[in-house]
Coordinates of C-alpha atoms and ligand atoms in Angstrom, one line a residue:
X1 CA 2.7 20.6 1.0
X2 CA -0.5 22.0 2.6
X3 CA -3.2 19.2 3.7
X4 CA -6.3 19.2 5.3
X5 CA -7.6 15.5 5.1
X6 CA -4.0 14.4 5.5
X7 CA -0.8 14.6 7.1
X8 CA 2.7 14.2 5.4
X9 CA 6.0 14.5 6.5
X10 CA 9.1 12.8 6.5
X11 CA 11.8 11.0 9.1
X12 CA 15.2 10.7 6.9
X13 CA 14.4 9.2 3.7
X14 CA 10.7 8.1 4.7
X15 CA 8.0 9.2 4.2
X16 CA 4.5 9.0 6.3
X17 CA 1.7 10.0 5.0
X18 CA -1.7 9.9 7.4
X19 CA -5.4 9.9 6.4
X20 CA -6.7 12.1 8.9
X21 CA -10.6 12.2 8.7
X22 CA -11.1 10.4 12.3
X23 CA -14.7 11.0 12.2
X24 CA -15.7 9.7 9.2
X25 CA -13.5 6.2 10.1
X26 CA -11.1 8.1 7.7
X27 CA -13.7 7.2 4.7
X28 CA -12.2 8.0 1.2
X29 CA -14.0 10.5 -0.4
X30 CA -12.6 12.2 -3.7
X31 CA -11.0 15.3 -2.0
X32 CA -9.2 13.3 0.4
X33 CA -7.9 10.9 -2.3
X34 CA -6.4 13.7 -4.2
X35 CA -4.8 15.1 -1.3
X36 CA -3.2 11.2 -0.6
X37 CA -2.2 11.0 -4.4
X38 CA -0.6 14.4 -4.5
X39 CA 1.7 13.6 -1.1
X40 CA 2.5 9.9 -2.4
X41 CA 3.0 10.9 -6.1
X42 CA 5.6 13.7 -4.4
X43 CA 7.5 11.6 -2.3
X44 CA 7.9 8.7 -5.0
X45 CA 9.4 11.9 -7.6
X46 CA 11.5 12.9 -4.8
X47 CA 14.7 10.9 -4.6
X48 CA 15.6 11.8 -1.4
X49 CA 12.6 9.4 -0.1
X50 CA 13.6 5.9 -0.5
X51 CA 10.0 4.1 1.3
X52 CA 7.0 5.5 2.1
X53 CA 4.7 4.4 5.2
X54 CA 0.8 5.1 5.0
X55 CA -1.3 4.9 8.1
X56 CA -4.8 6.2 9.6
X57 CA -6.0 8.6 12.5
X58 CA -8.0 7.0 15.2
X59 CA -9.6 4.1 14.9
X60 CA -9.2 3.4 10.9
X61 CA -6.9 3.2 9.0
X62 CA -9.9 3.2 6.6
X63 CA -13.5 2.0 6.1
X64 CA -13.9 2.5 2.1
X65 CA -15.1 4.7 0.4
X66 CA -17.6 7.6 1.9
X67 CA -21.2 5.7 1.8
X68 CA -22.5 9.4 2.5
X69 CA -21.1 10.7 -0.4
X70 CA -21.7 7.3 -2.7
X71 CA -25.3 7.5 -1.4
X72 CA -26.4 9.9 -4.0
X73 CA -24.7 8.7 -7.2
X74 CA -26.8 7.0 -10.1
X75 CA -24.9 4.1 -11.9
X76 CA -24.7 7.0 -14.5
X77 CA -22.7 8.8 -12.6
X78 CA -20.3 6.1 -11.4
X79 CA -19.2 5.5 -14.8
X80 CA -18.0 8.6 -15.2
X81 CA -16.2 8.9 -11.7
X82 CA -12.9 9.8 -12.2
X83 CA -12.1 7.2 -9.2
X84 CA -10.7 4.3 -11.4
X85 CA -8.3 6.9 -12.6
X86 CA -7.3 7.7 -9.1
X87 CA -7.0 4.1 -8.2
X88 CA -4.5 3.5 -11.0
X89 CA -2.5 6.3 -10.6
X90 CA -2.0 4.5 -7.1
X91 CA -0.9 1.6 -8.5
X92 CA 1.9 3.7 -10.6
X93 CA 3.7 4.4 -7.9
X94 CA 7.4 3.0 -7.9
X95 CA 8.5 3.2 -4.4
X96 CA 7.7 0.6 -1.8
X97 CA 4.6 1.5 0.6
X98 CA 4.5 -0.4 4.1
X99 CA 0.9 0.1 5.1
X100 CA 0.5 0.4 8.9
X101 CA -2.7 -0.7 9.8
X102 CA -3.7 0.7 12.8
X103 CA -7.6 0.2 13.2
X104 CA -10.3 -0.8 10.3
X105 CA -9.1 -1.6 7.0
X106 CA -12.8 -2.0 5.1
X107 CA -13.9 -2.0 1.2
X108 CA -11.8 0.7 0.0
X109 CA -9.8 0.8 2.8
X110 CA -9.0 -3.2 2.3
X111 CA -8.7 -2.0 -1.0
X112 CA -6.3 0.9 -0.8
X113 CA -4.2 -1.9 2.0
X114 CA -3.8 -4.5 -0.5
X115 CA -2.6 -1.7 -2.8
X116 CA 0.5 -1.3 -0.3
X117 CA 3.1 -3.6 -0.8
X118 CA 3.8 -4.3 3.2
X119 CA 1.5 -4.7 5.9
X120 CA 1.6 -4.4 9.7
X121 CA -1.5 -4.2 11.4
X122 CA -2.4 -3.7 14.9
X123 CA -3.5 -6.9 16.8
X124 CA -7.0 -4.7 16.9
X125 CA -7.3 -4.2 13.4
X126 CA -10.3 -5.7 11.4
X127 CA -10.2 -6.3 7.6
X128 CA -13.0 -7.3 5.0
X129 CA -14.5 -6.3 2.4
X130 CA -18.2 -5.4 3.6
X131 CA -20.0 -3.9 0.2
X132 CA -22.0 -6.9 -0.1
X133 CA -24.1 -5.3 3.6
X134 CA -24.9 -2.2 1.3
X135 CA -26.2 -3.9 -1.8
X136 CA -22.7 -3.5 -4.0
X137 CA -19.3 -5.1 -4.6
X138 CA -15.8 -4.4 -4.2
X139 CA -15.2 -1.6 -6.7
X140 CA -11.5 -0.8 -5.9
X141 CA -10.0 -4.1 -6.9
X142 CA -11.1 -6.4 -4.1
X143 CA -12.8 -9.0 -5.8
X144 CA -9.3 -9.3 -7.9
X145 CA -6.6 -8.6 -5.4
X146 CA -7.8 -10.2 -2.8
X147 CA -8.8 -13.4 -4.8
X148 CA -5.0 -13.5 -6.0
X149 CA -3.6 -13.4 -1.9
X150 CA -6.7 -15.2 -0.6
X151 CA -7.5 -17.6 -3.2
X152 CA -11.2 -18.3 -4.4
X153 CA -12.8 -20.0 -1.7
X154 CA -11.6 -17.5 0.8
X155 CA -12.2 -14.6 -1.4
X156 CA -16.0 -15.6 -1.7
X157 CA -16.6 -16.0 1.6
X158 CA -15.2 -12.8 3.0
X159 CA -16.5 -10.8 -0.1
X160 CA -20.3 -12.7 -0.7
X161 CA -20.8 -12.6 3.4
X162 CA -18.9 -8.8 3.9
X163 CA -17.4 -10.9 7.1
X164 CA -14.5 -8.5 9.4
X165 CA -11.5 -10.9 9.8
X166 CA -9.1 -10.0 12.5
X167 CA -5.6 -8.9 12.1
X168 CA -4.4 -12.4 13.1
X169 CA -6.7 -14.1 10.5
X170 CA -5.6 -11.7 8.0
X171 CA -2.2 -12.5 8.3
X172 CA -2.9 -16.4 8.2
X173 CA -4.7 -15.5 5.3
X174 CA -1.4 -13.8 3.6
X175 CA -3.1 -10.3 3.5
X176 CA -0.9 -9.2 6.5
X177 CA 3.5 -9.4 6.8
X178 CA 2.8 -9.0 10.7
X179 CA 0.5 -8.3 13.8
X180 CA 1.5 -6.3 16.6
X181 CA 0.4 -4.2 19.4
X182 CA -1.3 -1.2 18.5
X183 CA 1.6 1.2 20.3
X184 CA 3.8 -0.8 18.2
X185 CA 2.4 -0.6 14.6
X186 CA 4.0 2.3 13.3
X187 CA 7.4 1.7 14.8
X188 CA 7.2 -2.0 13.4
X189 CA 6.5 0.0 9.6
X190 CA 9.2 2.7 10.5
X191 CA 11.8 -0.8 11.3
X192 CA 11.2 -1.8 8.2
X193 CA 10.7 1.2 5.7
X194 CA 14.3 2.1 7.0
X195 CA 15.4 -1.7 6.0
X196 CA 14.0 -1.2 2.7
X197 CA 15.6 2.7 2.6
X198 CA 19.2 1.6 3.0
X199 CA 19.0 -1.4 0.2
X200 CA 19.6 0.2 -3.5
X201 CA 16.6 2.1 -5.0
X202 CA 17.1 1.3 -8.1
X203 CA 17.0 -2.5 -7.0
X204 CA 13.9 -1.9 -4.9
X205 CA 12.2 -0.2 -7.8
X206 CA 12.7 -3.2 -9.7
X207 CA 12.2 -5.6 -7.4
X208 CA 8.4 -3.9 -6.9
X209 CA 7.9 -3.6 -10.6
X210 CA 8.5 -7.5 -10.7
X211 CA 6.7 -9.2 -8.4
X212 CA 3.8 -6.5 -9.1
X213 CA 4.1 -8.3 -12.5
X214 CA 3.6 -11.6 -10.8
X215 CA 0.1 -11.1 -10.2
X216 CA -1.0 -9.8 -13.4
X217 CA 1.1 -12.0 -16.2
X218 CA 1.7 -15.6 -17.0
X219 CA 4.5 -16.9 -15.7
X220 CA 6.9 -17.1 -19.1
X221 CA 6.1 -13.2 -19.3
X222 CA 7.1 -12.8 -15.9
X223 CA 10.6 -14.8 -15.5
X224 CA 11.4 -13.3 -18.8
X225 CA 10.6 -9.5 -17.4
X226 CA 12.8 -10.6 -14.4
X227 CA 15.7 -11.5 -16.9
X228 CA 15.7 -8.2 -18.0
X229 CA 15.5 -6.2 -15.2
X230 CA 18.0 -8.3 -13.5
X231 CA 20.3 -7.6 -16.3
X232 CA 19.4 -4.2 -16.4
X233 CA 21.2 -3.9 -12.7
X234 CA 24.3 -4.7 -13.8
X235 CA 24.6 -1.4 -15.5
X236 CA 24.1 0.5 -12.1
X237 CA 26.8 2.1 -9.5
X238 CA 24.7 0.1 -6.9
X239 CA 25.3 -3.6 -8.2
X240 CA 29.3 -2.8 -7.7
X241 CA 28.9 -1.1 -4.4
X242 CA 26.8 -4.0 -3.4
X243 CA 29.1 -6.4 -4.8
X244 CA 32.3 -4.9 -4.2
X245 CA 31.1 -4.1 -0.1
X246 CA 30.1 -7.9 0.8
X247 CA 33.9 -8.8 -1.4
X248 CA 35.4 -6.4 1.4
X249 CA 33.5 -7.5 4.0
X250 CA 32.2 -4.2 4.8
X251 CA 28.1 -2.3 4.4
X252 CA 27.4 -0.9 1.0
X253 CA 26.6 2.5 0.8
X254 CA 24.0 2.8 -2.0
X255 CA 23.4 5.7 -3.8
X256 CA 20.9 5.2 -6.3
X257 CA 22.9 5.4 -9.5
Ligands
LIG301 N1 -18.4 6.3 4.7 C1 -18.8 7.4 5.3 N2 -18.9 7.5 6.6 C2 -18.4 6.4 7.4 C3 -17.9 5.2 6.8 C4 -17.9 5.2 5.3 N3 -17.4 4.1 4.7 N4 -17.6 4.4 7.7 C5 -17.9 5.0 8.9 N5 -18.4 6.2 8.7 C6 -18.8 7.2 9.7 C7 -20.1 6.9 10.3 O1 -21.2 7.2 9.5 C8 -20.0 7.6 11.6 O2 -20.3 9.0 11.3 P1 -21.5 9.7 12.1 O3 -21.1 9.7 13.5 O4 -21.5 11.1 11.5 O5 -22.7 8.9 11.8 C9 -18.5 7.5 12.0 O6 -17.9 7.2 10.7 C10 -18.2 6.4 13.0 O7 -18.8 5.2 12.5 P2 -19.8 4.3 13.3 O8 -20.6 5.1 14.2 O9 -20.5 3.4 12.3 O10 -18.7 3.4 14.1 P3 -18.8 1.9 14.7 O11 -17.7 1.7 15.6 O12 -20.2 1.7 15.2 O13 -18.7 1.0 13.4 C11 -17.7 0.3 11.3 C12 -17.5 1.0 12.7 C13 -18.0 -1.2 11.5 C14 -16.4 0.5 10.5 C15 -18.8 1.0 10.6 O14 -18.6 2.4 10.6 C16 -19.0 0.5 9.1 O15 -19.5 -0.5 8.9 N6 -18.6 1.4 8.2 C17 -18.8 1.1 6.8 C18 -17.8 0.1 6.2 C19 -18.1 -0.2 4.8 O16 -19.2 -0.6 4.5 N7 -17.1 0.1 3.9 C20 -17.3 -0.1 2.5 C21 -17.7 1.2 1.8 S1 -18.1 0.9 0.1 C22 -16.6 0.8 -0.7 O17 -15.5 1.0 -0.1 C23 -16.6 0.6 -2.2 C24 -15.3 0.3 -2.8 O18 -14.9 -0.8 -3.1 C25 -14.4 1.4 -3.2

């Protein structure tokens, strides 16, 4: 795959994938979101990959969307952006994404954070959700998934005063799994995408698809949805490697079948 705003490449069955627009703080505009869609939507076809990592260049991992670009566009043409639709193919993905969050996470790039389903952040990372400073709101989901981590109270004070919380205040607030030097960050993501990458696939899939479900269901929906997919396991090669491995007191070797 050829990128420009990007890199991609992979380490075993991971997959990293790095905005890489430094000098714009790694700002999302529409050309480099289709170049992060295409490498993620790639790696979570390709069943070789079993976790995916995304990080930033620099000092961001990234702050939002491009203002620059935004600047311009009349309400008119914001309803027909196509970025909703790029959003949600985001949230289609199946495989687990550990963010690494090396520098600013802000608006979108909060957004596109709280999209990834593990996150380490550097000790110097700052996270918020500053559109309120430029006369809008969270567009991307913030005023929604960050209310659901955060709670209300919390959510309306970082989003109605665009307040930067630190890394360590972002993970007392549950928006961040751990804090760690800034050397460290994508090592700590790399330790635990390979955790994830020797577990079943077909257990992590469901595992993602489940508590995703969590947050956007009732909870009879959800245990039921859990009962299936639970069920639906036990019709996998994985569930008797798994089983059969710990009854012979040796590791499982998944396979994804
Ligand atoms: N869009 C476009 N360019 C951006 C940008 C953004 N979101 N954030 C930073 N940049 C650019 C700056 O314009 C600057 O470029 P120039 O040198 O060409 O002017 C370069 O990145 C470096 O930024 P600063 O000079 O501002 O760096 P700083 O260290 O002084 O400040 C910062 C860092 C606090 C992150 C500051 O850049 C900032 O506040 N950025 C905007 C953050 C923001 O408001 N994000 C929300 C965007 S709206 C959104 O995301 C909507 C949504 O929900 C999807």
């Amino acid at each position: 795959m050829e990128f420009t705003l990007i890199k991609a490449w992979t380490e075993d069955s991971i997959a990293l994938v790095q905005l890489h627009r430094p000098e714009a703080l790694n700002a999302l505009n529409p050309e480099m979101f289709e170049e992060l869609l295409t490498a993620l939507e790639a790696y979570d076809a390709d069943a070789a990959i079993r976790c995916m990592i995304l990080t930033g260049t620099g000092r961001a991992f990234s702050a939002g969307a491009d203002i620059k670009q935004m600047a311009g566009m009349s309400a008119v043409d914001q309803m027909a952006s196509p970025a909703p639709a790029r959003w949600e193919r985001l949230r289609r993905l199946k495989k687990p994404i550990v963010a690494a969050v090396n520098g600013f996470a802000l608006g979108g790039g909060c957004e596109l954070m709280m999209c990834c389903d593990i996150v380490v952040a550097a000790e110097t990372a700052r996270v918020g959700q500053p559109e309120i400073n430029i006369g809008i709101i969270p567009g991307a989901g913030g005023t929604q998934r960050l209310t659901r981590v955060v709670g209300k109270c919390k959510a309306m004070e970082l989003i109605l005063t665009g307040r930067q919380v630190t890394a360590a205040e972002a993970e007392a607030l549950g928006l961040v799994n751990r804090v760690v030097a800034p050397e460290l960050v994508l090592d700590e993501a790399r330790r635990i995408a390979r955790e994830i990458a020797a577990k079943s696939p077909i257990a992590v899939r469901a595992a993602k698809e489940c508590i995703l479900k969590a947050q956007e269901t009732s909870l009879a929906v959800g245990l039921d949805f859990e009962r299936r997919m639970f069920a639906l396991l036990f019709a996998t090669e994985d569930k008797v490697e798994g089983m059969q491995a710990f009854l012979e007191k040796r590791e499982p070797k998944f396979k994804g079948s």
